XYZ file of C-alpha atoms in Angstrom:
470
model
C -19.048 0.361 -8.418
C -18.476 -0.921 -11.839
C -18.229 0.566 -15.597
C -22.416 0.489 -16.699
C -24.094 -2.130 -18.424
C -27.133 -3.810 -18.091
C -27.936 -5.873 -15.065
C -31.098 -5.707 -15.905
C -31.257 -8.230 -18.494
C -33.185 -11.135 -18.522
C -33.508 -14.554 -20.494
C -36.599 -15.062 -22.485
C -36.832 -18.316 -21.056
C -38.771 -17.304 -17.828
C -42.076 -17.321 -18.666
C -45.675 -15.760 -17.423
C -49.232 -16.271 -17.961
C -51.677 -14.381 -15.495
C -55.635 -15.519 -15.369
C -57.376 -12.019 -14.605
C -60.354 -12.010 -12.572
C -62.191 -8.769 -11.447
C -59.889 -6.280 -8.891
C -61.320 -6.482 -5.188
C -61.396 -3.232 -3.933
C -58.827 -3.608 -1.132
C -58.909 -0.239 1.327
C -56.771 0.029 4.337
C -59.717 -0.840 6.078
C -60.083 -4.077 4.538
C -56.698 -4.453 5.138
C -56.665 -4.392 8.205
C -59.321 -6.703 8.356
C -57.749 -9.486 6.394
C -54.996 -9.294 8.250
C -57.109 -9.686 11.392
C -58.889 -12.262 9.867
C -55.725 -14.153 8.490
C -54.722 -14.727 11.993
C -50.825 -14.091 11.297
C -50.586 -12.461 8.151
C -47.764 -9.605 8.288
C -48.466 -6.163 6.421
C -45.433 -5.392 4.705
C -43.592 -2.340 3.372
C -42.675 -0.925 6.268
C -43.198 -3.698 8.398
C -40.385 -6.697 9.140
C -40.272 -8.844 6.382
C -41.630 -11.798 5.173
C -44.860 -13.499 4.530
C -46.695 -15.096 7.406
C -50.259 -17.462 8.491
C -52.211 -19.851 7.858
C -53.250 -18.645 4.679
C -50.245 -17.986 3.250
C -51.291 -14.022 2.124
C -48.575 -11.741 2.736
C -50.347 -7.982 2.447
C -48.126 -5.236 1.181
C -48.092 -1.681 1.436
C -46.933 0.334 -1.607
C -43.603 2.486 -1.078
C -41.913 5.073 -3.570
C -39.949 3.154 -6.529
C -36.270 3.143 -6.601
C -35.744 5.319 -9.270
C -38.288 8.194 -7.480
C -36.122 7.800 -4.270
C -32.715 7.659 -5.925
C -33.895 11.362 -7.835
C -35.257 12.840 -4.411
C -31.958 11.787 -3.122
C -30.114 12.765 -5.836
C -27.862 9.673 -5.714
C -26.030 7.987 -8.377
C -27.523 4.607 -8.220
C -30.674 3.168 -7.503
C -31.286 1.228 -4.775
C -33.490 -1.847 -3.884
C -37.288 -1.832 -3.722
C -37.736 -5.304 -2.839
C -39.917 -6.507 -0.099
C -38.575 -10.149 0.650
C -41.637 -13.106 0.580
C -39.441 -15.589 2.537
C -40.500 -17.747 -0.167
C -38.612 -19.745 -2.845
C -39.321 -21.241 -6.041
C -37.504 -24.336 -7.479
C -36.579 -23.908 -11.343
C -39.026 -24.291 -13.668
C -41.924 -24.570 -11.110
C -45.658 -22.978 -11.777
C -45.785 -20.410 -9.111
C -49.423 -19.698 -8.844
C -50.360 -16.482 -6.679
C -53.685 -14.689 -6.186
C -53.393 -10.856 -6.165
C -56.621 -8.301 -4.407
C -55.482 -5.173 -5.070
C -57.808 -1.561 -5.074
C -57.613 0.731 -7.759
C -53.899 1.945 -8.825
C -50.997 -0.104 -9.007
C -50.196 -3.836 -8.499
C -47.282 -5.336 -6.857
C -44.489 -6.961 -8.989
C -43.079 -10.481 -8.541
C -39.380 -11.124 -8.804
C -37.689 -14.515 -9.040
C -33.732 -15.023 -8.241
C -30.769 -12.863 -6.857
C -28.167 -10.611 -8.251
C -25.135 -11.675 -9.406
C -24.054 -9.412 -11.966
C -20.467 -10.761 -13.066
C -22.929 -14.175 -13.725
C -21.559 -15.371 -17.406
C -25.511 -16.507 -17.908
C -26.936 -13.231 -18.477
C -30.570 -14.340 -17.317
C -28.829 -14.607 -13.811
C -27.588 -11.453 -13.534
C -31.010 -9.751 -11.691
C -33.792 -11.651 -10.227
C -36.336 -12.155 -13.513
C -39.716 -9.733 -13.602
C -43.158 -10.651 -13.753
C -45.978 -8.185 -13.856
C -49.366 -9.204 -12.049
C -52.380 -8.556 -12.462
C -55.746 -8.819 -10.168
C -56.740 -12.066 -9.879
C -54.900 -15.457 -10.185
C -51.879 -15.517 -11.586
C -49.180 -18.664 -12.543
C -45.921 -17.837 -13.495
C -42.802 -19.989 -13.999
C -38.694 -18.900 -13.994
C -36.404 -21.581 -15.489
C -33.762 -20.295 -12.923
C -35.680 -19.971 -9.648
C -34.784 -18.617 -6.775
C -36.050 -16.448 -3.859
C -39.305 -14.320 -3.965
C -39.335 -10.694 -4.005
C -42.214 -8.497 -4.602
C -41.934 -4.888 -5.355
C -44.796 -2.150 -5.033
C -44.144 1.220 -6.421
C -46.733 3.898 -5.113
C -47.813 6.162 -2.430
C -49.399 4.012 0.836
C -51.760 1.723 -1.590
C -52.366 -1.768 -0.442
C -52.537 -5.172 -1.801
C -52.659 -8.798 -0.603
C -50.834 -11.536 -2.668
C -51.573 -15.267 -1.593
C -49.218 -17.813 -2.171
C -51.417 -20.788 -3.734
C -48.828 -23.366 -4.917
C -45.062 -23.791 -6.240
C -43.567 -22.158 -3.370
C -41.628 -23.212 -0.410
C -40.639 -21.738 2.908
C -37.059 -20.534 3.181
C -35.223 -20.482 6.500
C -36.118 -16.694 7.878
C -34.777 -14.648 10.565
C -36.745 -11.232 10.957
C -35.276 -8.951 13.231
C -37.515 -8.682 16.759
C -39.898 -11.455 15.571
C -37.541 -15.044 14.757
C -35.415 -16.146 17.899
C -32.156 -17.603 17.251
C -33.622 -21.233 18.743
C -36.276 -21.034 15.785
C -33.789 -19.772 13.283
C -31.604 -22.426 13.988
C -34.472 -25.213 13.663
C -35.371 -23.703 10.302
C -31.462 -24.384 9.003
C -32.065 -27.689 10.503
C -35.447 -28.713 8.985
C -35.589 -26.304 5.698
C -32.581 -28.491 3.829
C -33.874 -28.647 0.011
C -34.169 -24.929 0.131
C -30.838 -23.230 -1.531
C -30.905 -19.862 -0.067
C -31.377 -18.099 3.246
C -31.965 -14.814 4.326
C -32.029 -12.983 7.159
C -33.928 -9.401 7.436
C -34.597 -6.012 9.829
C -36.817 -3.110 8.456
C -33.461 -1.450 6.637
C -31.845 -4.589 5.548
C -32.046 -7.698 3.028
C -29.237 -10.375 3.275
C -29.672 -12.965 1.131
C -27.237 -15.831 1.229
C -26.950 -20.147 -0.067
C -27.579 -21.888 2.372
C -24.003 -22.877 2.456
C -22.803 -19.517 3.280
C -25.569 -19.468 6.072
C -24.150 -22.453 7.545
C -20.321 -21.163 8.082
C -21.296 -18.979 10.935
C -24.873 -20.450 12.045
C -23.144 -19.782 15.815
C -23.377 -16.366 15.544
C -25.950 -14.013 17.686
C -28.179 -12.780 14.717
C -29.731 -10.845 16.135
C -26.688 -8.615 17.215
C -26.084 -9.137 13.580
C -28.477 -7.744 11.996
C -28.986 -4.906 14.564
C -25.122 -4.335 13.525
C -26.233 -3.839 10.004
C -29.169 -1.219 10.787
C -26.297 0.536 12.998
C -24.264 0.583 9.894
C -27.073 1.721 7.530
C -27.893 4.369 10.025
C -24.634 6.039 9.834
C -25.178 6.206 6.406
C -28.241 7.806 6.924
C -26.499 10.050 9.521
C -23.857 11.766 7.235
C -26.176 11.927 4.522
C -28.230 14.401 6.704
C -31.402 12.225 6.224
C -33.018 13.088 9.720
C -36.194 13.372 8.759
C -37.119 16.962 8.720
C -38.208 17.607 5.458
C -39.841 15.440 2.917
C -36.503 15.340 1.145
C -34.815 14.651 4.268
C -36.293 11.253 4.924
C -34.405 7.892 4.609
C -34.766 6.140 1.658
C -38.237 4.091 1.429
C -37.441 0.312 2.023
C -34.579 -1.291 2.719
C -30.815 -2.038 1.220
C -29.898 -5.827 -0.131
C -26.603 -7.199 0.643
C -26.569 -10.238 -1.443
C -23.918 -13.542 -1.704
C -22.868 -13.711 -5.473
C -20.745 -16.693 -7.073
C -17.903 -14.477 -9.104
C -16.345 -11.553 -8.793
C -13.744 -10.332 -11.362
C -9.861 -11.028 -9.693
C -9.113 -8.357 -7.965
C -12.359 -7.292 -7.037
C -13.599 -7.825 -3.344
C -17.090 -6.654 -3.605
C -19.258 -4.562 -5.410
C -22.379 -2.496 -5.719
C -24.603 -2.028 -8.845
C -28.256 -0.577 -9.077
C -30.383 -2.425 -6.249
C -28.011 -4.540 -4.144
C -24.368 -5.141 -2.905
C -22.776 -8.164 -3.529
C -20.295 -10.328 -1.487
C -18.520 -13.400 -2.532
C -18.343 -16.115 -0.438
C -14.722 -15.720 0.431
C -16.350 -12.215 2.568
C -18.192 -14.574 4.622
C -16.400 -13.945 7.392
C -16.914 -9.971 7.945
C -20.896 -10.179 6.367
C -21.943 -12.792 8.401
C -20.216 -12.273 11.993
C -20.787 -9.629 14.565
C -16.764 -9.608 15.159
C -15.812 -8.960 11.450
C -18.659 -6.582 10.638
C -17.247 -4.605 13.448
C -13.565 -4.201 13.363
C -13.168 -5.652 9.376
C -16.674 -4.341 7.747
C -14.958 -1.775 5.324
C -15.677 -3.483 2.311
C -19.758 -3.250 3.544
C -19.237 0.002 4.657
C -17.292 1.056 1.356
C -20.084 -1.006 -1.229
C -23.355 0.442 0.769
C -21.383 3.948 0.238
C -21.787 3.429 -3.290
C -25.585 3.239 -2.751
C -25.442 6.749 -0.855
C -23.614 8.936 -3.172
C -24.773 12.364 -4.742
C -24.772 12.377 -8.345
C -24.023 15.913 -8.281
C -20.474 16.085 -7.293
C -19.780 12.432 -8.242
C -16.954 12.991 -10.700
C -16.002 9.877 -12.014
C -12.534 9.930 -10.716
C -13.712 10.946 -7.070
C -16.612 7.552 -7.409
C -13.815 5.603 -5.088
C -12.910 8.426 -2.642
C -16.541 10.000 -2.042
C -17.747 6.671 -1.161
C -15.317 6.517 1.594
C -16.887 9.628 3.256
C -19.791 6.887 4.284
C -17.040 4.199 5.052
C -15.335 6.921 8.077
C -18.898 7.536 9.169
C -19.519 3.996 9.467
C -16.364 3.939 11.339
C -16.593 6.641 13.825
C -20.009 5.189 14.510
C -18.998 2.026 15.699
C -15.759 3.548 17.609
C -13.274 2.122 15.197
C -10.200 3.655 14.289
C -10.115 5.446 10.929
C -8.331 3.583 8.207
C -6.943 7.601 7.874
C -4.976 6.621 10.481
C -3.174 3.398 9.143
C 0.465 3.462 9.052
C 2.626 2.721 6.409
C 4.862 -0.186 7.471
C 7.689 1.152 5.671
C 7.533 5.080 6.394
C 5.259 4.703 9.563
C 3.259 7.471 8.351
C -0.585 7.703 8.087
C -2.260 9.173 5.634
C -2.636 12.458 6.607
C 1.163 12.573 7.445
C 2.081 10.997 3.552
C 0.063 13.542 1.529
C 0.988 17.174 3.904
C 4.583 17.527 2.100
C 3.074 17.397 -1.029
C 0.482 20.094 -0.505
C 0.963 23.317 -2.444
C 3.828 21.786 -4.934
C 5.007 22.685 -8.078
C 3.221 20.111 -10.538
C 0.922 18.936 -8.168
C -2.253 17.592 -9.375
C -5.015 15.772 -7.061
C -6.319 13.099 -9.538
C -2.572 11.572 -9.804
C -0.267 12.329 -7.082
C -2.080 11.286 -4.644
C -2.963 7.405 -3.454
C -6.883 6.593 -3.130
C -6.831 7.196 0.678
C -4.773 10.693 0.543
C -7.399 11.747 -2.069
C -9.876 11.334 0.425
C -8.054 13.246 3.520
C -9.027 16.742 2.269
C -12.424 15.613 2.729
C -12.014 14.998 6.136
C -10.587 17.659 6.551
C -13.561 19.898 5.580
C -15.831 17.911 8.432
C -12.581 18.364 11.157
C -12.557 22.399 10.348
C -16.361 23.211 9.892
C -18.359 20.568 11.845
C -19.216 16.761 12.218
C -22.392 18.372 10.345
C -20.577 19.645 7.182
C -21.323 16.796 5.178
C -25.249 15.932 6.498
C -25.764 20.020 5.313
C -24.223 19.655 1.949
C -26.127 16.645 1.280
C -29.033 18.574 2.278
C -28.262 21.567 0.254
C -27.286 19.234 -2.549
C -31.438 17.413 -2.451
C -32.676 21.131 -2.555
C -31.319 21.897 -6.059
C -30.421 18.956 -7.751
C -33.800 16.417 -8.283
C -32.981 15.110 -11.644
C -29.989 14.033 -12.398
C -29.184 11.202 -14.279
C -27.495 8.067 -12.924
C -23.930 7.943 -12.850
C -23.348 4.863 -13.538
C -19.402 4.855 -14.837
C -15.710 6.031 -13.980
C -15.395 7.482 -17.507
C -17.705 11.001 -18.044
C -17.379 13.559 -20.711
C -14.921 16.120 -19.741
C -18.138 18.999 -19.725
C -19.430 16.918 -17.071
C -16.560 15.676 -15.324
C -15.914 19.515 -14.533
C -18.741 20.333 -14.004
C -18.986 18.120 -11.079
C -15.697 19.624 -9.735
C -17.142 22.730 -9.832
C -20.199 21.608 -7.560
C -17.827 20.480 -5.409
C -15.995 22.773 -4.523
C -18.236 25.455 -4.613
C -21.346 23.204 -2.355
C -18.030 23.037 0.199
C -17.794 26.968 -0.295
C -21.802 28.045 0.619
C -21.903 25.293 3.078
C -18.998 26.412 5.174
C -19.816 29.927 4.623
C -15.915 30.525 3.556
C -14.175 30.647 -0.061
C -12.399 27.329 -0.406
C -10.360 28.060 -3.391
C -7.111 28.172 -1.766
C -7.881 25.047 0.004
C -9.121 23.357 -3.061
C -7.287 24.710 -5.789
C -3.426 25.661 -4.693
C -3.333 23.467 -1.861
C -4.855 19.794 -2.541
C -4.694 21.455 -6.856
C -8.050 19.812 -7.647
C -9.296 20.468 -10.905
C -11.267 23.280 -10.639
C -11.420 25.001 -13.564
C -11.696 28.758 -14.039
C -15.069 28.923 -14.094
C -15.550 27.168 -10.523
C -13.213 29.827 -9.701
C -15.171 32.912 -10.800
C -18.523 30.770 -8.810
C -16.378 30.762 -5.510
C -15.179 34.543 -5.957
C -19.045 35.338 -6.784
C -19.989 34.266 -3.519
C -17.924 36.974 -1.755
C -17.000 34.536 1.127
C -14.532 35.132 3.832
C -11.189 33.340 3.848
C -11.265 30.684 6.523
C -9.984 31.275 9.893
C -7.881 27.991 10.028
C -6.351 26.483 7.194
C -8.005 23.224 6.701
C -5.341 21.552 4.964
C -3.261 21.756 8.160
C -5.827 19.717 10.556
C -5.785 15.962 10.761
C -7.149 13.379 13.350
């Protein structure tokens, strides 16, 4: 995650013009029946991905918006909404597409990708363009891939592709086989980007980042990246059973960007991740995903934290919390574990002498990965399920906060979220974490978190957790 600005922003130069005609009422029953009657058409939203048949009408199914799921969530950033087309459109072309749609709301079109450290600001987010019933021709200076998004509650729509789009090589997970994906990078040349998809995932790449590891089993692949996504999911305590409880509506977008700043990997903003090309080799093979994926892990962790107890000097240690899960998950060792060439201690072993010192103060004498060692702690002395309750608890009392979008809060707030930390820890693990939190890892707690833990009239805990490692 970055400081905020506006990734949002887009050139004036893309341009719209929409021809209404009169809304076709368009019921799930008539749904159903164009897609019966389109032969191959796919009905999307919670179905695989892209457009499909003879007519070229890709029917949609409306999901909540990003910002509605990132406040039932409470997370810190929005994330995508986008329901891929498999379509692209060269720049400056009329894209001309006829929307049926019932009463309520109408799908969006989106043309291009992320790529937020862009210097052109029109290429920072994929350009918006409203629809309305009826034919509609719109044109993006840029161009790019098609997206559509579809905020609501189950409505439906159908949006047929008339002219000024072309096919882009697909691979939908449990519907393309790799012989057909591979023709498609073979036949579908003038097209500059590929992407591959599963019900959970968007990964956009060029076509040249496609073709450095065309030899890999994507289907393995992409199954890897729903495996990864679902132990998100897991420690996040989104089984399902409560409406809050569910997993976010739609899926996440990892997407290939051209720049990064030096020093900067990867990153995560509102909507997507984004890899440079030079992380080729760990998004786009089955190997490197598995036993090098941190960086994925790490950036889609971003996407899953609680604004609630996201101070802004815990945004890169919290996110790491989804990065072990991801991890454990795939029977990795934790990067907890990692010795220091020079002391040959791991990070648990680096950080215990220091625990309990004179002067001792968690935001500074600690590296990035002993900050995040107490939290493990917490899951190794009250549960695997410590951290899928307090996310729980957390979506119970806390549906509207606002984004946090930067390392840099006010210090009100910046306490504040200290004191939700520690005291969510407290309820959750039915014990009062004080000496844990406060005189042994010295987090800033201030005295009011204090007086919130004593208030709860918890028990001491029977182990220390500051003493347990892997």
């Amino acid at each position: 995650m970055r400081p905020a600005n506006d990734p949002s922003a887009h050139s004036d130069r893309s341009t719209a013009s929409a021809a209404s005609a009169a809304s076709t009422v368009f019921s799930r029953r008539t749904a159903l029946a164009a897609l019966a009657g389109a032969g191959a058409a796919t009905l999307l939203g919670t179905a695989p991905a892209a457009a499909h048949g003879r007519d070229d009408t890709q029917l949609v199914t409306a999901f909540p918006g990003a910002e509605t799921e990132r406040l039932r969530l409470d997370r810190s950033l929005r994330a995508s909404e986008f329901i891929p087309t498999g379509r692209y459109a060269a720049p400056g072309a009329a894209v001309t597409v006829d929307v049926r749609s019932g009463h309520g709301p109408l799908p969006v079109l989106h043309i291009g990708t992320f790529d937020d450290y862009n210097t052109e600001v029109a290429l920072k987010a994929p350009r918006v363009f409203p629809l309305r019933p009826g034919r509609n021709t719109v044109s993006d200076v840029y161009g790019g891939p098609l997206y559509l998004s579809f905020a609501g509650h189950g409505q439906h729509a159908s949006v047929r592709y008339v002219s000024g789009t072309a096919r882009m090589a697909v691979f939908e997970l449990g519907r393309t086989t790799e012989a057909d994906f591979q023709k498609q990078l073979d036949t579908i040349t003038d097209v500059p980007w590929v992407e591959l998809t599963t019900e959970q995932a968007i990964l956009t790449l060029t076509r040249e980042g496609a073709l450095l590891y065309r030899s890999e089993d994507h289907t393995a692949l992409m199954r890897l990246f729903d495996t990864v996504i679902g132990s998100h999911n897991q420690i996040s305590g989104l089984d399902g059973r409560t409406r809050l409880d569910r997993r976010k509506a739609g899926r996440y977008h990892f997407n290939e960007v051209s720049v990064v700043p030096k020093g900067v990997g990867a990153y995560a903003w509102h909507g997507f991740n984004g890899f440079p090309r030079v992380y080729m080799d760990r998004l786009c093979t089955v190997q490197g995903l598995t036993t090098r994926g941190w960086g994925l892990y790490h950036e889609l962790g971003h996407l899953n934290q609680q604004a609630a107890y996201q101070a802004g000097t815990l945004t890169e240690v919290t996110v790491n919390l989804y990065s072990l899960a991801a991890q454990r998950t795939l029977g990795q060792p934790s990067n907890l574990l990692t010795k220091n060439s020079t002391t040959g201690l791991n990070w648990f072993q680096s950080a215990a002498p220091k625990l309990g010192t004179p002067g001792l103060a968690y935001t500074t004498s600690f590296g990035a990965y002993e900050q995040l060692v107490p939290l493990r702690q917490l899951e190794l002395a009250f549960g695997d399920d410590f951290w899928p309750r307090l996310h729980r608890l957390v979506r119970t009392e806390h549906q509207h906060d606002e984004p946090v979008e930067d390392y840099d809060h006010p210090p009100a707030v910046e306490a504040r979220q200290y004191r939700a930390l520690s005291t969510y820890a407290s309820r959750v693990s039915g014990h009062d974490l004080t000496d844990f939190f406060v005189k042994k890892w010295a987090f800033p707690i201030d005295a009011t978190g204090i007086a919130e833990i004593a208030a709860l009239k918890l028990p001491a805990p029977p182990v220390d957790p500051s003493t347990l490692s892997d």
